[in-house]
Short mmCIF file of the C-alpha atoms (twelve columns), coordinates in Angstrom:
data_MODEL
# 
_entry.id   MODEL 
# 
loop_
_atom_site.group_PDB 
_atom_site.id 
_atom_site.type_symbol 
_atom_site.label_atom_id 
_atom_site.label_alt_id 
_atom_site.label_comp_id 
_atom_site.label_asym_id 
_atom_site.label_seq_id 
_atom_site.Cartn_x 
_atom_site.Cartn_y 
_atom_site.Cartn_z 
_atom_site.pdbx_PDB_model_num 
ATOM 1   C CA . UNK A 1   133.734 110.491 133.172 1 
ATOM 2   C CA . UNK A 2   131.217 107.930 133.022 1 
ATOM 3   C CA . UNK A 3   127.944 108.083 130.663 1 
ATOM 4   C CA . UNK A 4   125.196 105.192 131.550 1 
ATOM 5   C CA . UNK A 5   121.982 104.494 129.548 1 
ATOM 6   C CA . UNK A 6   118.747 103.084 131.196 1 
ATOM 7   C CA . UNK A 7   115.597 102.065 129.726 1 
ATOM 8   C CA . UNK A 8   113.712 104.063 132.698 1 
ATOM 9   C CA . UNK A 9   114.375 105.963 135.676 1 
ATOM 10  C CA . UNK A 10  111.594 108.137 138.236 1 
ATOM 11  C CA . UNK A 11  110.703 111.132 136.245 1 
ATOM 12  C CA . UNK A 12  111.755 113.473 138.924 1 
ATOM 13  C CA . UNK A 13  115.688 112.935 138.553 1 
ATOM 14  C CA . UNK A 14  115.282 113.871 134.866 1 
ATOM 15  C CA . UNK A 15  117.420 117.383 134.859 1 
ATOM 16  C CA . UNK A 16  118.177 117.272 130.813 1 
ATOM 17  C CA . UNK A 17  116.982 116.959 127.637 1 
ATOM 18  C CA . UNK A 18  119.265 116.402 124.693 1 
ATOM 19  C CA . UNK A 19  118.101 116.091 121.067 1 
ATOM 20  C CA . UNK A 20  119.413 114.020 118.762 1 
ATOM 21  C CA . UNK A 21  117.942 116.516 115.309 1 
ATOM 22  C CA . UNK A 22  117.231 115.670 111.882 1 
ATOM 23  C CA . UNK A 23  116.234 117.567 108.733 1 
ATOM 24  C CA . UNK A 24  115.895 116.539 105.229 1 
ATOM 25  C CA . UNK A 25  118.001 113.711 106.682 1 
ATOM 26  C CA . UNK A 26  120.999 115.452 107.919 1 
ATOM 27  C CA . UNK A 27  121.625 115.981 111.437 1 
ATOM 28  C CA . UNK A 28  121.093 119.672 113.464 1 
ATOM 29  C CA . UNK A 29  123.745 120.865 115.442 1 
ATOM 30  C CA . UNK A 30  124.209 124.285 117.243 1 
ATOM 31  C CA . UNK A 31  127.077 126.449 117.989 1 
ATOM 32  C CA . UNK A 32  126.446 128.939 121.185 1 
ATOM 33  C CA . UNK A 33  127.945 132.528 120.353 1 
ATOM 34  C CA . UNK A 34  130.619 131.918 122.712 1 
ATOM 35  C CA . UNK A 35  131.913 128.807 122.124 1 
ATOM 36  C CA . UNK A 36  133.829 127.515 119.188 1 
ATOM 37  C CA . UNK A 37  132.421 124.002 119.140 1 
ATOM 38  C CA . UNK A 38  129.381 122.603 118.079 1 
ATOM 39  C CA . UNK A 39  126.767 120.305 119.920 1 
ATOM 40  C CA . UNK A 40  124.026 118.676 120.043 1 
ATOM 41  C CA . UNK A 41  120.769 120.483 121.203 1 
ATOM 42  C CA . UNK A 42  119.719 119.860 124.776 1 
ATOM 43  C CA . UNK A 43  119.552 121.500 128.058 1 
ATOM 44  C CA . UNK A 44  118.413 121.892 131.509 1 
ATOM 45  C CA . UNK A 45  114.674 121.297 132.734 1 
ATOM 46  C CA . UNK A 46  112.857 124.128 134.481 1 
ATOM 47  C CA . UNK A 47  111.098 123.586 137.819 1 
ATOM 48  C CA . UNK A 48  107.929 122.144 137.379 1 
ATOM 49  C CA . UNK A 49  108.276 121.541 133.707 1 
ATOM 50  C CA . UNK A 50  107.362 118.196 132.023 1 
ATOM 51  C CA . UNK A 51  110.742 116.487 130.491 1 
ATOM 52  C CA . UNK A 52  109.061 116.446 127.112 1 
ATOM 53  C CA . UNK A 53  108.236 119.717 127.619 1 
ATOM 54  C CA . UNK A 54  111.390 120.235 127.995 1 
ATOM 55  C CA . UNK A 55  112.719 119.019 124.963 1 
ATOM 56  C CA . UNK A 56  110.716 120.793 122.969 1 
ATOM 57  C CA . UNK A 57  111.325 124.065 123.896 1 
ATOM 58  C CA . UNK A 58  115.178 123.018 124.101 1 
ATOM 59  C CA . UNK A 59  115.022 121.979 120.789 1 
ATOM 60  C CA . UNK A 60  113.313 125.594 119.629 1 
ATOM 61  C CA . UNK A 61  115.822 127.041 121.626 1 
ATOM 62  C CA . UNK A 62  119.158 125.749 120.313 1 
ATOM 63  C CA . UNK A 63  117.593 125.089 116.072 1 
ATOM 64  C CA . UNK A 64  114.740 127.316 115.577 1 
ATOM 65  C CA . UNK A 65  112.383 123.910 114.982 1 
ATOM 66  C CA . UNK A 66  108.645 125.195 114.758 1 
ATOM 67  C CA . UNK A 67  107.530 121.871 113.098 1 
ATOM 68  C CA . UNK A 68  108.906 118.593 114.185 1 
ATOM 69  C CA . UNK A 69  108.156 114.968 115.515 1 
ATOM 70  C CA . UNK A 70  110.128 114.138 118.597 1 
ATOM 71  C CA . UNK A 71  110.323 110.545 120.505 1 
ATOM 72  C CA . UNK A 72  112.190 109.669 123.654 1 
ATOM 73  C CA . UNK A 73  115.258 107.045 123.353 1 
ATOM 74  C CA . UNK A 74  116.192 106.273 126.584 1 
ATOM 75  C CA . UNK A 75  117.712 107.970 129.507 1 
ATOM 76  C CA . UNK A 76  121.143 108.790 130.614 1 
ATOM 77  C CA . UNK A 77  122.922 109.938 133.371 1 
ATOM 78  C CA . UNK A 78  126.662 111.042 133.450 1 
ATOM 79  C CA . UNK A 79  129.256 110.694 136.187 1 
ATOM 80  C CA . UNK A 80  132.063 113.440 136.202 1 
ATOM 81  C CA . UNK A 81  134.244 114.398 139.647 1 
ATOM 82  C CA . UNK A 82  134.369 117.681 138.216 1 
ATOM 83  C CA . UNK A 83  130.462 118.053 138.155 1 
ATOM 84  C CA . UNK A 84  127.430 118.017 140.503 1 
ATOM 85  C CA . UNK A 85  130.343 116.793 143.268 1 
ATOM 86  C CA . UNK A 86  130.712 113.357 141.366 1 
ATOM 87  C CA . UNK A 87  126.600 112.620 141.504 1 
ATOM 88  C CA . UNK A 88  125.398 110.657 139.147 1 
ATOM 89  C CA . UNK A 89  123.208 113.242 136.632 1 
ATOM 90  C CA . UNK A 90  120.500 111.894 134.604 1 
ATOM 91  C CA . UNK A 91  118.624 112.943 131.683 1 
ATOM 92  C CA . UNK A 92  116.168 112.316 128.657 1 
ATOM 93  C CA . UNK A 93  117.752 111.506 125.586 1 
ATOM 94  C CA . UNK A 94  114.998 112.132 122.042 1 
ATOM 95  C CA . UNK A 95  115.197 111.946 118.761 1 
ATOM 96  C CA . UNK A 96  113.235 114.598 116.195 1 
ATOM 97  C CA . UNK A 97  112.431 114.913 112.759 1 
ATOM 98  C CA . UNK A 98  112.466 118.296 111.854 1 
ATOM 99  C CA . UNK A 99  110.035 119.597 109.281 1 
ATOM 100 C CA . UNK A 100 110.479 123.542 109.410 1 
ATOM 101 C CA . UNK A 101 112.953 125.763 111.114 1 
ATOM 102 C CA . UNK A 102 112.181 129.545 112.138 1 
ATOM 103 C CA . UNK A 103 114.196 132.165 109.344 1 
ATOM 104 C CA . UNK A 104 115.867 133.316 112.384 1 
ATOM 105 C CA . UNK A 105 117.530 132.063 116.090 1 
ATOM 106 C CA . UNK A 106 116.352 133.958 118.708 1 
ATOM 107 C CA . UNK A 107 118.489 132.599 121.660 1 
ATOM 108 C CA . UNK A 108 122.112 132.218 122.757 1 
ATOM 109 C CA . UNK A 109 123.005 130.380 119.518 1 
ATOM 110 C CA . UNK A 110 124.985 131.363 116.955 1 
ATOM 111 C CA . UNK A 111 124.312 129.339 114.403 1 
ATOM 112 C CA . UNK A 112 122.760 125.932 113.554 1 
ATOM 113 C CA . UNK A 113 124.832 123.245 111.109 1 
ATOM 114 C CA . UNK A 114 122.611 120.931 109.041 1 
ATOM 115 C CA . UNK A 115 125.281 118.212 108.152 1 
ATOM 116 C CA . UNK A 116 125.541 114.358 107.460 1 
ATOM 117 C CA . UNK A 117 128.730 114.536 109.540 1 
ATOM 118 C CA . UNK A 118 129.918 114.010 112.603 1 
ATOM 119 C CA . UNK A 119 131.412 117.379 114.667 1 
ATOM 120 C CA . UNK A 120 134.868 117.161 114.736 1 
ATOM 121 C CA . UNK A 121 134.893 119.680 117.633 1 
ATOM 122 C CA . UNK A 122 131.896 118.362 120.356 1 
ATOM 123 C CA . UNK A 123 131.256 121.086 123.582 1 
ATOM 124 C CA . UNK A 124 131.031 118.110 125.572 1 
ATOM 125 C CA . UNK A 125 133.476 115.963 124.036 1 
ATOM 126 C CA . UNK A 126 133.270 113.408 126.892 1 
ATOM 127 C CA . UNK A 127 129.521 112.936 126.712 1 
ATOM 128 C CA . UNK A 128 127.517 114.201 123.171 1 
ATOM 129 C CA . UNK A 129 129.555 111.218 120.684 1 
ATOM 130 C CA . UNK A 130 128.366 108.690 123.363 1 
ATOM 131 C CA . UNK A 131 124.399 109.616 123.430 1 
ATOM 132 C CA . UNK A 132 125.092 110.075 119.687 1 
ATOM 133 C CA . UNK A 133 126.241 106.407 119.159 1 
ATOM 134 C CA . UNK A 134 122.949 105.060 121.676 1 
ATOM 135 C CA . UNK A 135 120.721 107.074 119.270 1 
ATOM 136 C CA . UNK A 136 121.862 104.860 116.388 1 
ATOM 137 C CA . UNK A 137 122.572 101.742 118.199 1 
ATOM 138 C CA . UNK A 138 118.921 102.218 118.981 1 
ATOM 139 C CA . UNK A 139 118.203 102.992 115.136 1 
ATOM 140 C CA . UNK A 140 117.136 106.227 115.785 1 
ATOM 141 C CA . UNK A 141 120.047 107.758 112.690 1 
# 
């Protein structure tokens, strides 16, 4: 597996959003009810919606955020055999400062972990460290 970063690509190979997520200083990560790993929140772009757009309801989605800041980084794109027949994949990579987080998830997510460490079980073990480590090489964390 292969994970590239690019300063820009054409908006309309953009497929993800991920969100690097911080509160109070401490990073957000979700755990999906059935899964035993945590991650960091992101997901797939709807037809016809705007990247950011994107993002930001991703990042509701996976954390509850109802109050944040959010900037893009840069983009990605991910090349795995085993996915999207070896195509290269791109998305948005962001970074957020979250200021208030809904009582309760509404979604598929279990649970949300506000932590200033590092997962030391990633869903996408191959990929999530990697946009991690851009987001502070950048000094986004």
């Amino acid at each position: 597996m292969t994970v590239n970063f690019y300063e820009d690509i054409d908006d309309k190979l953009l497929k993800f959003a991920v969100i690097v997520a911080v509160k109070d200083g401490k990073y957000i990560f979700c755990k999906h009810k059935l899964r035993e790993t945590l991650e960091i929140p992101g997901g797939h772009r709807e037809p016809g919606e705007m990247i950011l757009d994107t993002a930001k309801r991703e990042l509701y989605e996976k954390t509850g955020a109802i109050d944040f800041e959010i900037q893009p980084i840069c983009v990605y794109s991910v090349i795995a055999e085993d996915n999207f027949d070896g195509e290269e994949t791109f998305g948005m990579l962001y970074f957020a400062t979250v200021k208030q987080l809904e009582p309760e998830l509404q979604n598929e997510i279990e649970k949300i972990v506000i932590t200033d460490q590092m997962p030391l079980a990633y869903t996408y073990p191959d990929i999530q460290p990697k946009l991690f480590k851009e987001a502070q090489r950048r000094g986004f964390c």
